[in-house]
C-alpha atoms as a PDB file:
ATOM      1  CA  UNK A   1      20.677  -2.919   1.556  1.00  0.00           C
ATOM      2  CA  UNK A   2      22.169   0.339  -0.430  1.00  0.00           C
ATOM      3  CA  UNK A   3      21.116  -1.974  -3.717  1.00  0.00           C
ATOM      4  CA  UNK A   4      17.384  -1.877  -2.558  1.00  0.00           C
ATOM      5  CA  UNK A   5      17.229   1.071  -1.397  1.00  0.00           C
ATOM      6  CA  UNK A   6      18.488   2.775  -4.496  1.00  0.00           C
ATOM      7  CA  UNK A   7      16.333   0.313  -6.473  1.00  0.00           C
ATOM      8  CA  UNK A   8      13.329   1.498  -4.831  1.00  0.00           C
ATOM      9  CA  UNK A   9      14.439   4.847  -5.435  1.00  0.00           C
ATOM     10  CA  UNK A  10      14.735   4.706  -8.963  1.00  0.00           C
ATOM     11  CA  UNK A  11      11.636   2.542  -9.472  1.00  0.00           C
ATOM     12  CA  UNK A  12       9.865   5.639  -7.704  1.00  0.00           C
ATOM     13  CA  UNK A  13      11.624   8.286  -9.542  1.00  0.00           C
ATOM     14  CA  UNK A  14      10.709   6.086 -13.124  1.00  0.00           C
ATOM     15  CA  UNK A  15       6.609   5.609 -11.590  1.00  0.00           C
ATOM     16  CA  UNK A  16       6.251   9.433 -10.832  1.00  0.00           C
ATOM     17  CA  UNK A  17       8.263  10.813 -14.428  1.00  0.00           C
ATOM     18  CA  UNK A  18       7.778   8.824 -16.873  1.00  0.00           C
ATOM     19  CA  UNK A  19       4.422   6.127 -15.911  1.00  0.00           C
ATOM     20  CA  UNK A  20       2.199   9.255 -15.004  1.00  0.00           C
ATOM     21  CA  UNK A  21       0.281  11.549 -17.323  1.00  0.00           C
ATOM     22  CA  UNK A  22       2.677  14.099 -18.333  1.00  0.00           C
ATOM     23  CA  UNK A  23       0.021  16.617 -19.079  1.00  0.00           C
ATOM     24  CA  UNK A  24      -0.265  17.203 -14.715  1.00  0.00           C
ATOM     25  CA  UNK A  25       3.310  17.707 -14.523  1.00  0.00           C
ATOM     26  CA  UNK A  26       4.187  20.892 -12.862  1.00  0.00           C
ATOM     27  CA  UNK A  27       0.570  20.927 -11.825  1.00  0.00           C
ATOM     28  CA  UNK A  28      -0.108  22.295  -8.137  1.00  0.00           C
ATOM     29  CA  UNK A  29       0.460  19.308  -5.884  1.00  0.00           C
ATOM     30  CA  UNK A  30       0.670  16.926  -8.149  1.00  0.00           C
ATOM     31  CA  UNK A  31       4.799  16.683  -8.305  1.00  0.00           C
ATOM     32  CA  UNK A  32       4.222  13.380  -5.574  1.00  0.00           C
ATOM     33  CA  UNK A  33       1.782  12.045  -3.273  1.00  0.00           C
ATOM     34  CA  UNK A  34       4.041  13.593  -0.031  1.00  0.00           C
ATOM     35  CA  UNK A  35       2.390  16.968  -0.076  1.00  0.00           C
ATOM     36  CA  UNK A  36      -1.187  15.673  -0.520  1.00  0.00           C
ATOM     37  CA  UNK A  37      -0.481  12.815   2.438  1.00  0.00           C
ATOM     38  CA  UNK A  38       0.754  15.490   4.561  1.00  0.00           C
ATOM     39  CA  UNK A  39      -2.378  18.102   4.341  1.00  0.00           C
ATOM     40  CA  UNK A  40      -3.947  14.481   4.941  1.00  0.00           C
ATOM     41  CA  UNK A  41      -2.371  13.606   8.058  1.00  0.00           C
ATOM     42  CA  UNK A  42      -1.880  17.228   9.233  1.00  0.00           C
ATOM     43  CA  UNK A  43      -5.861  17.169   9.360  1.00  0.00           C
ATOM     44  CA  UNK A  44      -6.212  13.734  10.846  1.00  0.00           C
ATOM     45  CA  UNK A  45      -3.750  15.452  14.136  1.00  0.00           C
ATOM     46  CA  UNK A  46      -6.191  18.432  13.560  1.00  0.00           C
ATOM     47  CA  UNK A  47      -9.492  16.789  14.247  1.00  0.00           C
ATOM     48  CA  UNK A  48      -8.579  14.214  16.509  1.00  0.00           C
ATOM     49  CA  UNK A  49      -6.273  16.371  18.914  1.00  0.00           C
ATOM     50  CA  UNK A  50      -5.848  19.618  18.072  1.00  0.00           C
ATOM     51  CA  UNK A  51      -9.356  20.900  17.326  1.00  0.00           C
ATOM     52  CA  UNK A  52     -10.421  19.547  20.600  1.00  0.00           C
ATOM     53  CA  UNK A  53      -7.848  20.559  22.784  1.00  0.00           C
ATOM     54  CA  UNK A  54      -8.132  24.324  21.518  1.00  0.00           C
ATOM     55  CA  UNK A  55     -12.133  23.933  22.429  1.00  0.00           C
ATOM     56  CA  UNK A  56     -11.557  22.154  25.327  1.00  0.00           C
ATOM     57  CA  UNK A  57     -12.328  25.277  27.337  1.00  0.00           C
ATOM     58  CA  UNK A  58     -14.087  27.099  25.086  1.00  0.00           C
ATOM     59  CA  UNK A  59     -17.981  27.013  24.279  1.00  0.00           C
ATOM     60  CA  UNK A  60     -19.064  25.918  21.007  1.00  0.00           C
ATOM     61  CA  UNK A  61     -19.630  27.996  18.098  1.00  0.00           C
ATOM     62  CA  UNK A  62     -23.063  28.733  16.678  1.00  0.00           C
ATOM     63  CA  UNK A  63     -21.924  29.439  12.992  1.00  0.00           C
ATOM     64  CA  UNK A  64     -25.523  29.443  11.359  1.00  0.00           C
ATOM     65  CA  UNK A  65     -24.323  31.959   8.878  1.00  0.00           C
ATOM     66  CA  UNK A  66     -21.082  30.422   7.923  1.00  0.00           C
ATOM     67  CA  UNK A  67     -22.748  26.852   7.742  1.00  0.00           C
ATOM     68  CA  UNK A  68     -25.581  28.415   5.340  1.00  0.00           C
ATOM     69  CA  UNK A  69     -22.366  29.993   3.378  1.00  0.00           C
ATOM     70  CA  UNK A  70     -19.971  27.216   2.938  1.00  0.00           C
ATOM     71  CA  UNK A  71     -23.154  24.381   2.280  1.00  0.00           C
ATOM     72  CA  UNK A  72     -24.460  26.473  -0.140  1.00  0.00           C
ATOM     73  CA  UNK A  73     -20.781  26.846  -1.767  1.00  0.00           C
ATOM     74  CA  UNK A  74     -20.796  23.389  -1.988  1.00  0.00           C
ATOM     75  CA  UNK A  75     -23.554  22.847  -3.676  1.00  0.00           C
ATOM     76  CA  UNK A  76     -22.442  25.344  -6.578  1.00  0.00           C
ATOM     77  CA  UNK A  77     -18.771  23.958  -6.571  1.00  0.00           C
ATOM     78  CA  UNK A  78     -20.721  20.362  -6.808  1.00  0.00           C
ATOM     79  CA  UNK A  79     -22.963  21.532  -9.372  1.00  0.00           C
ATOM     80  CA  UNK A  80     -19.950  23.138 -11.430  1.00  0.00           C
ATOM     81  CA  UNK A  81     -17.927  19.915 -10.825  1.00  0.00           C
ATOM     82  CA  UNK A  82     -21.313  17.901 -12.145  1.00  0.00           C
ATOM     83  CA  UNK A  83     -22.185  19.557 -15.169  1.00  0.00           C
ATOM     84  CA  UNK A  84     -17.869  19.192 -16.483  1.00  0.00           C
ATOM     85  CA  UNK A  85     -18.351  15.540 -16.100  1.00  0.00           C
ATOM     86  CA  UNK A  86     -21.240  15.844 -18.296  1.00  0.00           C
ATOM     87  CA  UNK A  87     -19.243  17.600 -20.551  1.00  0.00           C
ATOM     88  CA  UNK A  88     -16.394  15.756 -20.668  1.00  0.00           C
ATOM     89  CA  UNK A  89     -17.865  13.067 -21.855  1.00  0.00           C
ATOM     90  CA  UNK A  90     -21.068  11.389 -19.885  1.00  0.00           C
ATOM     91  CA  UNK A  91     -23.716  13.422 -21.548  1.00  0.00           C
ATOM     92  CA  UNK A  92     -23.389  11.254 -24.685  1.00  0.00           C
ATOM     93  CA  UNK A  93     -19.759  10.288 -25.666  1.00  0.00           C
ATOM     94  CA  UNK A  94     -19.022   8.192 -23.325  1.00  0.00           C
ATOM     95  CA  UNK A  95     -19.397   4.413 -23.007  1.00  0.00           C
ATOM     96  CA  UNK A  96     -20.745   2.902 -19.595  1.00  0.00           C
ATOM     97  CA  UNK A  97     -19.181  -0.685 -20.233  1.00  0.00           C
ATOM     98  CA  UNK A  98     -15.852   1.052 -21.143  1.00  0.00           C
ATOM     99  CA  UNK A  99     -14.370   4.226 -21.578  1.00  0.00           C
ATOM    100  CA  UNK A 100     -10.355   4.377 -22.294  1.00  0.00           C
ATOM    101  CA  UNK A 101      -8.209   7.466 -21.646  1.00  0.00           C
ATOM    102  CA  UNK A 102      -7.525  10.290 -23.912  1.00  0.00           C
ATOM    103  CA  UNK A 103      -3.846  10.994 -23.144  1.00  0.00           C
ATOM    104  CA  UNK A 104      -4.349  13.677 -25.860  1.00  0.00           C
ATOM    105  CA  UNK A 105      -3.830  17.270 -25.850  1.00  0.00           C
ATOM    106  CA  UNK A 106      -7.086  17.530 -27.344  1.00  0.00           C
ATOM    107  CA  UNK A 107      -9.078  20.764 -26.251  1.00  0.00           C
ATOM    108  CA  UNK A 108     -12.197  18.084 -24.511  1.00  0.00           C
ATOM    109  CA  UNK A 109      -9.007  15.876 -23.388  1.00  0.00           C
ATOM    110  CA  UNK A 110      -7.335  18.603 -21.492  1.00  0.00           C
ATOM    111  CA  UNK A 111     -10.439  19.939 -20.048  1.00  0.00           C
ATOM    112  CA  UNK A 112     -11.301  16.583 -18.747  1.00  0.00           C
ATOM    113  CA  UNK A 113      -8.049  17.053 -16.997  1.00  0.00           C
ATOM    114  CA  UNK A 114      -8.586  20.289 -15.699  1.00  0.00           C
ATOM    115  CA  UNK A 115     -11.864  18.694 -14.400  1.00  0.00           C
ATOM    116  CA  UNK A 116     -10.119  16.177 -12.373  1.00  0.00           C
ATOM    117  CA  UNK A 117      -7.524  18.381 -10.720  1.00  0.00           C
ATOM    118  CA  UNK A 118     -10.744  20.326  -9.450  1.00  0.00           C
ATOM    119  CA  UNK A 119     -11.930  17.464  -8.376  1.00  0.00           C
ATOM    120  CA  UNK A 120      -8.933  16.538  -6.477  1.00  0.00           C
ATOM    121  CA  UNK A 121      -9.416  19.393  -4.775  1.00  0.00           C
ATOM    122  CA  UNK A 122     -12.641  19.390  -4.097  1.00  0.00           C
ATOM    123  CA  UNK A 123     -11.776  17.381  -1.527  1.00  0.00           C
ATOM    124  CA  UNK A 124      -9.652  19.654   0.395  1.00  0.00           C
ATOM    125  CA  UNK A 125     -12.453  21.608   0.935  1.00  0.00           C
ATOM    126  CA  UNK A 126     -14.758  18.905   2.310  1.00  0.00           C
ATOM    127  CA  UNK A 127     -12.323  18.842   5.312  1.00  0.00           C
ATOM    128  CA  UNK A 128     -14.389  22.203   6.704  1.00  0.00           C
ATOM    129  CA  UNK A 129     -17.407  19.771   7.477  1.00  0.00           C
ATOM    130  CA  UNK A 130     -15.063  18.688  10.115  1.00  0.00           C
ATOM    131  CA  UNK A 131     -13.428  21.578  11.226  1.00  0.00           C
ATOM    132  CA  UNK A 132     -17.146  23.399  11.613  1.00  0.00           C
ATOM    133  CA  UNK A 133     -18.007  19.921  13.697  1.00  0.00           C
ATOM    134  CA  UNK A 134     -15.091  20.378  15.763  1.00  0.00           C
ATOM    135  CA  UNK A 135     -16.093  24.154  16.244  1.00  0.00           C
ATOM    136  CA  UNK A 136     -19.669  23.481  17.470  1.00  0.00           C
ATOM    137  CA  UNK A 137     -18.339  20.594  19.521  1.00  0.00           C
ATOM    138  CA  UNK A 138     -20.158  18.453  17.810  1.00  0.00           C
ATOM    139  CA  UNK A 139     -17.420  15.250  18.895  1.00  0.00           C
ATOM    140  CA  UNK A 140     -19.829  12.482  18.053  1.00  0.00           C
ATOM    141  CA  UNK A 141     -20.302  13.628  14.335  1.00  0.00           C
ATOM    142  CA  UNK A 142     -16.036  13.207  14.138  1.00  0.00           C
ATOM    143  CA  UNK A 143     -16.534   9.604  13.531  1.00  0.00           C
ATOM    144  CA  UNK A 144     -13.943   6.704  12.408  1.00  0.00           C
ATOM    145  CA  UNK A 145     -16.527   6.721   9.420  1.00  0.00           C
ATOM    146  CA  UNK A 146     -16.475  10.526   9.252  1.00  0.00           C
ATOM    147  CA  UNK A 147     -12.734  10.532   9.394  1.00  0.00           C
ATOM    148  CA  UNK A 148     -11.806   7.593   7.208  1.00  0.00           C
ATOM    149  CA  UNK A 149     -14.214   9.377   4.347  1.00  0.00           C
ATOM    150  CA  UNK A 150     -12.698  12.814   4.292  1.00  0.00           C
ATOM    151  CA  UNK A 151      -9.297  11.272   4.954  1.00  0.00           C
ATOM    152  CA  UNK A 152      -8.797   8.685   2.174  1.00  0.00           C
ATOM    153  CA  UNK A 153     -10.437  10.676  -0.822  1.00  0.00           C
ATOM    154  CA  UNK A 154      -7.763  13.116  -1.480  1.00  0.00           C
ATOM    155  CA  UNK A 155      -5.015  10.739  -1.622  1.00  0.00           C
ATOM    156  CA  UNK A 156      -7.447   8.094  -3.571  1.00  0.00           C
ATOM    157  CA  UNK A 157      -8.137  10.661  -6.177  1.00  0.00           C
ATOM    158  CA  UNK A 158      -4.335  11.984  -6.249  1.00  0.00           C
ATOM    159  CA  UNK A 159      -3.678   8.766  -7.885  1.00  0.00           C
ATOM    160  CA  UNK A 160      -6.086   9.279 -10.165  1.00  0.00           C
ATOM    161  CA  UNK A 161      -5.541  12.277 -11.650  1.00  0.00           C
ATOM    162  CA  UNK A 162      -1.790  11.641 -11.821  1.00  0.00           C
ATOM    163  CA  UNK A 163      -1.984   9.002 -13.504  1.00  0.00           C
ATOM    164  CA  UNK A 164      -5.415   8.641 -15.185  1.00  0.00           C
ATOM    165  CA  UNK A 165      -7.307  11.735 -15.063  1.00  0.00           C
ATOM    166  CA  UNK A 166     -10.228  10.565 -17.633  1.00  0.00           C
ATOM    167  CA  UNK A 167     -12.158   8.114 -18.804  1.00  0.00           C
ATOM    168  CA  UNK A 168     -13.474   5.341 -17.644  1.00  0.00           C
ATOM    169  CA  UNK A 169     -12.585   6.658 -13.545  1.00  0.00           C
ATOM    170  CA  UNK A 170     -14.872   9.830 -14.168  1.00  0.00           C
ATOM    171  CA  UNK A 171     -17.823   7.849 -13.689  1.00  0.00           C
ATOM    172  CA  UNK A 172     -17.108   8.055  -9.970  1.00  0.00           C
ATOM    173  CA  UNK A 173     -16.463  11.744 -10.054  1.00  0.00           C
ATOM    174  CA  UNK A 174     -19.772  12.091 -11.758  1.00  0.00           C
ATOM    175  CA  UNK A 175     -21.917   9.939  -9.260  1.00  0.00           C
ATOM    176  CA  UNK A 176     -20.030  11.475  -6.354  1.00  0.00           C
ATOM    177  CA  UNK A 177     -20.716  15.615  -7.358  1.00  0.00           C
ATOM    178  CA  UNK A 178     -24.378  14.321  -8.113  1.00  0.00           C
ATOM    179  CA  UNK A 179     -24.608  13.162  -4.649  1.00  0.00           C
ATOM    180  CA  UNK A 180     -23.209  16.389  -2.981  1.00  0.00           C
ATOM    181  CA  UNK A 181     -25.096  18.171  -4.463  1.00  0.00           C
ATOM    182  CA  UNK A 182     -28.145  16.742  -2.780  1.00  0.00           C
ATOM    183  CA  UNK A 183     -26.645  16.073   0.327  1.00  0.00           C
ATOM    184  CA  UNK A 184     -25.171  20.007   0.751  1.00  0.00           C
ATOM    185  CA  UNK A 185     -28.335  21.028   0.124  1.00  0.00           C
ATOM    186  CA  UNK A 186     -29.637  19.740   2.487  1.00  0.00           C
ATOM    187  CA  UNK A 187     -27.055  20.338   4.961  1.00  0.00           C
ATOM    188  CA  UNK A 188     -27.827  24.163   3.826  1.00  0.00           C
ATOM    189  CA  UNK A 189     -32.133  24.232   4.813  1.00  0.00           C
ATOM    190  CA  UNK A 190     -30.563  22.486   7.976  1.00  0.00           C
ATOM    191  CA  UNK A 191     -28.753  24.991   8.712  1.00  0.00           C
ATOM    192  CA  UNK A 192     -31.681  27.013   8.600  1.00  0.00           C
ATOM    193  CA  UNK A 193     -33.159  25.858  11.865  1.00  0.00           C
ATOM    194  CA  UNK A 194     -36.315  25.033  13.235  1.00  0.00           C
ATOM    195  CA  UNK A 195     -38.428  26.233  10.463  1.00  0.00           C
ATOM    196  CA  UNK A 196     -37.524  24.071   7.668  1.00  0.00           C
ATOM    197  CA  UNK A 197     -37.725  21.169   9.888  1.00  0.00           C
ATOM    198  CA  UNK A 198     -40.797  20.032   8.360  1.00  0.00           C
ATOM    199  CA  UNK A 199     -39.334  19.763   4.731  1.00  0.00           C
ATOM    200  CA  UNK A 200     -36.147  17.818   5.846  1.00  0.00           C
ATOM    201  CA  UNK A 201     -38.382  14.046   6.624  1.00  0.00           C
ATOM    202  CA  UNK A 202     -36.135  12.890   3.798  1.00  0.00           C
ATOM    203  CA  UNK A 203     -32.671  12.721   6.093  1.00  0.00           C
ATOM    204  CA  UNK A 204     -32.103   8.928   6.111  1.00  0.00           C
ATOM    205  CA  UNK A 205     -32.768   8.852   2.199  1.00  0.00           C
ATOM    206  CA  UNK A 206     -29.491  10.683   1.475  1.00  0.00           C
ATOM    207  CA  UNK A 207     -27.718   7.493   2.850  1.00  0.00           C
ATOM    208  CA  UNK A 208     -29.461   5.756   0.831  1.00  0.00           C
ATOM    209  CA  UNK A 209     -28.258   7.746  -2.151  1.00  0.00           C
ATOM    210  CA  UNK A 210     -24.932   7.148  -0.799  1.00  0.00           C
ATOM    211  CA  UNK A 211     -25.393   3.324  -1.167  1.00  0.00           C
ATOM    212  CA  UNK A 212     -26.814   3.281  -4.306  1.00  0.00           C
ATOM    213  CA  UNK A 213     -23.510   5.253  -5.483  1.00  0.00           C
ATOM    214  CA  UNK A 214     -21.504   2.658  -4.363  1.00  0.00           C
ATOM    215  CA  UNK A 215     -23.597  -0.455  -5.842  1.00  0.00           C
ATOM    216  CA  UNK A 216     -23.433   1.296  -8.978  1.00  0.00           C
ATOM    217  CA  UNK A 217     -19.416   2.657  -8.748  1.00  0.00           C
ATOM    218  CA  UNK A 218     -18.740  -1.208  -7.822  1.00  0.00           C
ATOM    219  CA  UNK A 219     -20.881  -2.495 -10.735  1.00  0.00           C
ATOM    220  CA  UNK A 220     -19.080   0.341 -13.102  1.00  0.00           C
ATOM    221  CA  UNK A 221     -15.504  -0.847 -11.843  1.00  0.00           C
ATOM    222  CA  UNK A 222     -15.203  -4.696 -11.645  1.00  0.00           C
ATOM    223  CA  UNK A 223     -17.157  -5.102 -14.784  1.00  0.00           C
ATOM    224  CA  UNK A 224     -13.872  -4.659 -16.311  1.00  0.00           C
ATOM    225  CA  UNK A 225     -12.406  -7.527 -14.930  1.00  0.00           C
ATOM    226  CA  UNK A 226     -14.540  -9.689 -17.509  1.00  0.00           C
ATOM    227  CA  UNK A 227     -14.074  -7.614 -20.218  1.00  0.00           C
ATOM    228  CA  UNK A 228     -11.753  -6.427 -22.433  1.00  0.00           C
ATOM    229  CA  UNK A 229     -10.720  -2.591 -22.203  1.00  0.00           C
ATOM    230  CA  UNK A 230      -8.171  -0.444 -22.424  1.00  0.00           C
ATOM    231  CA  UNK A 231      -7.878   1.063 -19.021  1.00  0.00           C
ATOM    232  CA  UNK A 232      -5.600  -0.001 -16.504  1.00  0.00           C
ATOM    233  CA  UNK A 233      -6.107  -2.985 -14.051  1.00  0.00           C
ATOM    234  CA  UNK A 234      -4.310  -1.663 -11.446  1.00  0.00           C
ATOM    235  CA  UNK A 235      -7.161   1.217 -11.296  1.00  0.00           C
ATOM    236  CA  UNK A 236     -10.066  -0.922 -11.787  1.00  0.00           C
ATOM    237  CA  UNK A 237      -9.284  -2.457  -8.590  1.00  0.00           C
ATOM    238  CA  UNK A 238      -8.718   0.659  -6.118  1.00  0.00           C
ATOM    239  CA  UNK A 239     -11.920   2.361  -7.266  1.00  0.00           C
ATOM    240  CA  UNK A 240     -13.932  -0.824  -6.477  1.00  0.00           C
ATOM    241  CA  UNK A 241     -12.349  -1.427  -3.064  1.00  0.00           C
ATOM    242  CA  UNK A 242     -12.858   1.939  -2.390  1.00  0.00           C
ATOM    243  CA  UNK A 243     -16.406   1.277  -3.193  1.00  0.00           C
ATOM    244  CA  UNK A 244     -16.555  -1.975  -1.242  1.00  0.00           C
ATOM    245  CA  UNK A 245     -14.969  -0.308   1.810  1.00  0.00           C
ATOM    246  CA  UNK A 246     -17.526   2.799   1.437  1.00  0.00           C
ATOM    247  CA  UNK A 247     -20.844   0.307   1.023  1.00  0.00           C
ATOM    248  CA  UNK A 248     -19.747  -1.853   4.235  1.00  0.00           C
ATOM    249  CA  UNK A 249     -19.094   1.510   6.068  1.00  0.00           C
ATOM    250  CA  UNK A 250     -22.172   3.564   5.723  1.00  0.00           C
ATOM    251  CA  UNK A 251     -24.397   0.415   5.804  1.00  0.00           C
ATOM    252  CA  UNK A 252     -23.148  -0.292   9.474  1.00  0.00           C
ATOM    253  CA  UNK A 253     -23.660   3.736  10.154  1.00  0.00           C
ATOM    254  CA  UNK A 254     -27.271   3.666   8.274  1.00  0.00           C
ATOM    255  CA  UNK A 255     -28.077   0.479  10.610  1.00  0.00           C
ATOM    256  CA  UNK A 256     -26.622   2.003  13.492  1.00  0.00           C
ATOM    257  CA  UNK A 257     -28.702   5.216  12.557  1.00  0.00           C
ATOM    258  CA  UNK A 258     -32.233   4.048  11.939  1.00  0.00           C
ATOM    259  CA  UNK A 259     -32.575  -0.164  12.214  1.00  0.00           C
ATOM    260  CA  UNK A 260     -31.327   0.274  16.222  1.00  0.00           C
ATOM    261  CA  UNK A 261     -33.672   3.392  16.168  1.00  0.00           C
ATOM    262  CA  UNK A 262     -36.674   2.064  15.052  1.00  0.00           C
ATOM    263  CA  UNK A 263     -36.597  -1.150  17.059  1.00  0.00           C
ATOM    264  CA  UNK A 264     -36.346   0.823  19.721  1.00  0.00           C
ATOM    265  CA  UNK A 265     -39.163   2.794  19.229  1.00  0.00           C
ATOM    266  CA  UNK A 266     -41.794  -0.081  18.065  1.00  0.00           C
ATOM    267  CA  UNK A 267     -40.316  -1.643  21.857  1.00  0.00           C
ATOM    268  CA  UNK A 268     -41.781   0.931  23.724  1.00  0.00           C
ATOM    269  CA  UNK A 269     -44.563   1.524  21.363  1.00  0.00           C
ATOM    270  CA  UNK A 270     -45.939  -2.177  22.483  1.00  0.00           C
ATOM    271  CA  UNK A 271     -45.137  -1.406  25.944  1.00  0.00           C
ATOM    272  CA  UNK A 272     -47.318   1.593  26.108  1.00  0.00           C
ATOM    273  CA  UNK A 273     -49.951   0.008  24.334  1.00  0.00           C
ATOM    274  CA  UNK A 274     -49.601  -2.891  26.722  1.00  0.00           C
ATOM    275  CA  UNK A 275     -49.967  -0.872  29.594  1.00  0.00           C
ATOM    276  CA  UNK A 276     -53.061   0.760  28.271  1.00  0.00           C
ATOM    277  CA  UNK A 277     -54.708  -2.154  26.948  1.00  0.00           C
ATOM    278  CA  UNK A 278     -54.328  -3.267  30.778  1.00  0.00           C
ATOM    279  CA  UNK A 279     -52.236  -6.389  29.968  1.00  0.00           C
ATOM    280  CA  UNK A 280     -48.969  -5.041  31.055  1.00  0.00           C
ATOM    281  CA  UNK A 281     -47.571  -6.597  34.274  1.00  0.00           C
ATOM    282  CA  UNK A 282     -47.497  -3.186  35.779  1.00  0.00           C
ATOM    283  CA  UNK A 283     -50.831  -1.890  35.977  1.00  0.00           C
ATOM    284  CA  UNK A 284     -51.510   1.604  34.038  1.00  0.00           C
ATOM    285  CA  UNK A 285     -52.359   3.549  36.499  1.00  0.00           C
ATOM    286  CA  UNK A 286     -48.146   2.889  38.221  1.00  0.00           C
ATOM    287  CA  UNK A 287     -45.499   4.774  37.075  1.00  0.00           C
ATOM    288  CA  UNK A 288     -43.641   3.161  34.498  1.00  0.00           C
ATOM    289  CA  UNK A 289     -40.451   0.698  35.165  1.00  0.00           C
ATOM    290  CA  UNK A 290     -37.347   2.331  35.474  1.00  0.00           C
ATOM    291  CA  UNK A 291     -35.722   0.027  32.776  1.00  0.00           C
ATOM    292  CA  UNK A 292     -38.605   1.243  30.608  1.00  0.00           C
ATOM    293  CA  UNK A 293     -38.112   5.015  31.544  1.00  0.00           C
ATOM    294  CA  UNK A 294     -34.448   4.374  30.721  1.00  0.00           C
ATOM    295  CA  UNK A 295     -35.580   3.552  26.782  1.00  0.00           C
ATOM    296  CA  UNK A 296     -37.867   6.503  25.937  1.00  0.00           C
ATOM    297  CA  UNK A 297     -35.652   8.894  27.334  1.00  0.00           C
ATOM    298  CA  UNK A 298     -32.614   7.552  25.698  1.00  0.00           C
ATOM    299  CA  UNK A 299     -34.082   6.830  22.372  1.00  0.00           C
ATOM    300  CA  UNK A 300     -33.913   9.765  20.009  1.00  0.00           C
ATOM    301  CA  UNK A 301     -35.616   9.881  16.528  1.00  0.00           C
ATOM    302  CA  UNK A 302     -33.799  10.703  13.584  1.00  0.00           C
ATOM    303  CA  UNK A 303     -36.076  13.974  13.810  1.00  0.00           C
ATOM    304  CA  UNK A 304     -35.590  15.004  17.005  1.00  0.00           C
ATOM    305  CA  UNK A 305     -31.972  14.422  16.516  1.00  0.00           C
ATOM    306  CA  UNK A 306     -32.197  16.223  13.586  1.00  0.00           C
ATOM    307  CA  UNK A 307     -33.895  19.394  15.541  1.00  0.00           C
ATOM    308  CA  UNK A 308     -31.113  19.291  17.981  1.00  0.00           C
ATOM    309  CA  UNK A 309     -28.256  19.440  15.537  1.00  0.00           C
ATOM    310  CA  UNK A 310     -30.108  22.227  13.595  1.00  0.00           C
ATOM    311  CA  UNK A 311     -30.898  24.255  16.510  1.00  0.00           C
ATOM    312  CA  UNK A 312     -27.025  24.175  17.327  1.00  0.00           C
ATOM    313  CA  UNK A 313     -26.204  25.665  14.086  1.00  0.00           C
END
């Protein structure tokens, strides 16, 4: 047992000094994965028991202004993040079908690395969308989705930039800064209230965009299975799981979202139009069916929901 132990030992002490990119050593969390898996866990505990103890008595927290703030922080950080992909490499240089790493010390190399590590954290700072949910009492927006989103990335794209921060893996930075950037913004005229409400019809699209990043992150990925390139294997197939995992995820939470929605809504569209057409069983002029009653009051449309959340902020 001692012999596999210290086996296992070595084999980790070999992995983290001499298989990762030396350029990240001494880097700011980036001597193991511990540290990063412990801010990790330490806001799973947050936002699943802590948070909602501490507001268990409490009433929930407006935070319009601090919403409009951080959102529109994101959006600039996103932007920032955006246009040094483009630099590094996607605005021309860069292949789409395969992209090795520049383990050089190249000015545009270590920038690209510098890039990554900002990326990396990035995602530290995404964890506020919870805490502010948590805040507001806003439980039902803590979902496993929610959760398994904000809590996988950091560690996902630890790996990454310890080992290869460039390249051909930047693709999904690019795609992913893109789509925050559209999706903070609008989290931002939400925050707003009532009076933008007519310019946010576009909700359920930005789920779409999500989608679409994942087709084309998969695509991007597993292409280099039938291919030769140099970038590692090992890689190719965490980013397109991750991908896989994402698509199946927020296509259940887009059906769950608007499909369920809308069939519920076209029900007791036809029911009401039954019952004034005069072909209902229940005659118009009765009150209508409890079971009925139970439907349009506990259907809500993505807009009204919408409305609701907004007005809370």
């Amino acid at each position: 047992m001692a012999s596999v132990i210290r086996a296992v030992r070595d084999g980790y002490v070999d992995l983290m000094d001499n298989k990762s990119d030396p350029r990240v050593k001494g880097w700011f969390l980036m001597s193991g994965p511990a540290p990063t898996l412990s801010i990790v866990l330490t806001y799973v505990f947050i936002v699943k028991y802590l948070g909602p103890k501490l507001m268990e008595n409490r009433k929930p927290y407006k935070l319009k202004n601090t919403l409009i703030v951080y959102n529109a922080f994101q959006v600039v950080f996103s932007a920032w993040l955006f246009y040094r992909a483009l630099r590094a490499g996607w605005w021309g240089d860069y292949s789409f079908f395969c992209q090795p790493i520049d383990y050089s010390n190249s000015p545009q190399a270590l920038d690209t690395v510098d890039m990554c590590w900002w990326y990396y954290f990035s995602k530290f700072t995404e964890f506020f969308d919870t805490f502010f949910f948590i805040m507001r009492k806003k439980y039902n927006q803590v979902s496993t989705l929610h959760v398994i989103h904000h809590g996988i990335m950091p560690m996902s794209v630890w790996f990454g930039v310890k080992f290869t921060p460039g390249g051909h893996s930047t693709f999904f930075g690019l795609l992913n800064t893109f789509v925050h950037i559209v999706m903070y913004f609008y989290y931002m005229l939400a925050a707003f209230g009532p009076q933008v409400q007519k310019y946010l019809w576009w909700k359920k699209y930005l789920t779409v965009l999500q989608l679409v990043q994942f087709v084309l992150i998969m695509v991007h990925a597993f292409q280099l299975l039938f291919i030769s390139c140099d970038y590692p294997k090992a890689f190719v197939w965490w980013i397109g799981a991750h991908a896989v995992l994402f698509y199946f995820l927020f296509t259940d939470f887009y059906k769950q979202s608007y499909a369920k929605g809308q069939k519920a809504a076209a029900k007791l569209a036809a029911e009401q139009a039954a019952q004034t057409n005069g072909s209902a069983v229940h005659d118009a002029s009765k009150p209508i069916p409890k079971a009925a009653q139970t439907l349009e009051n506990s259907y809500i449309s993505p807009e009204a929901s919408l409305r609701s959340r907004a007005g809370a902020r």
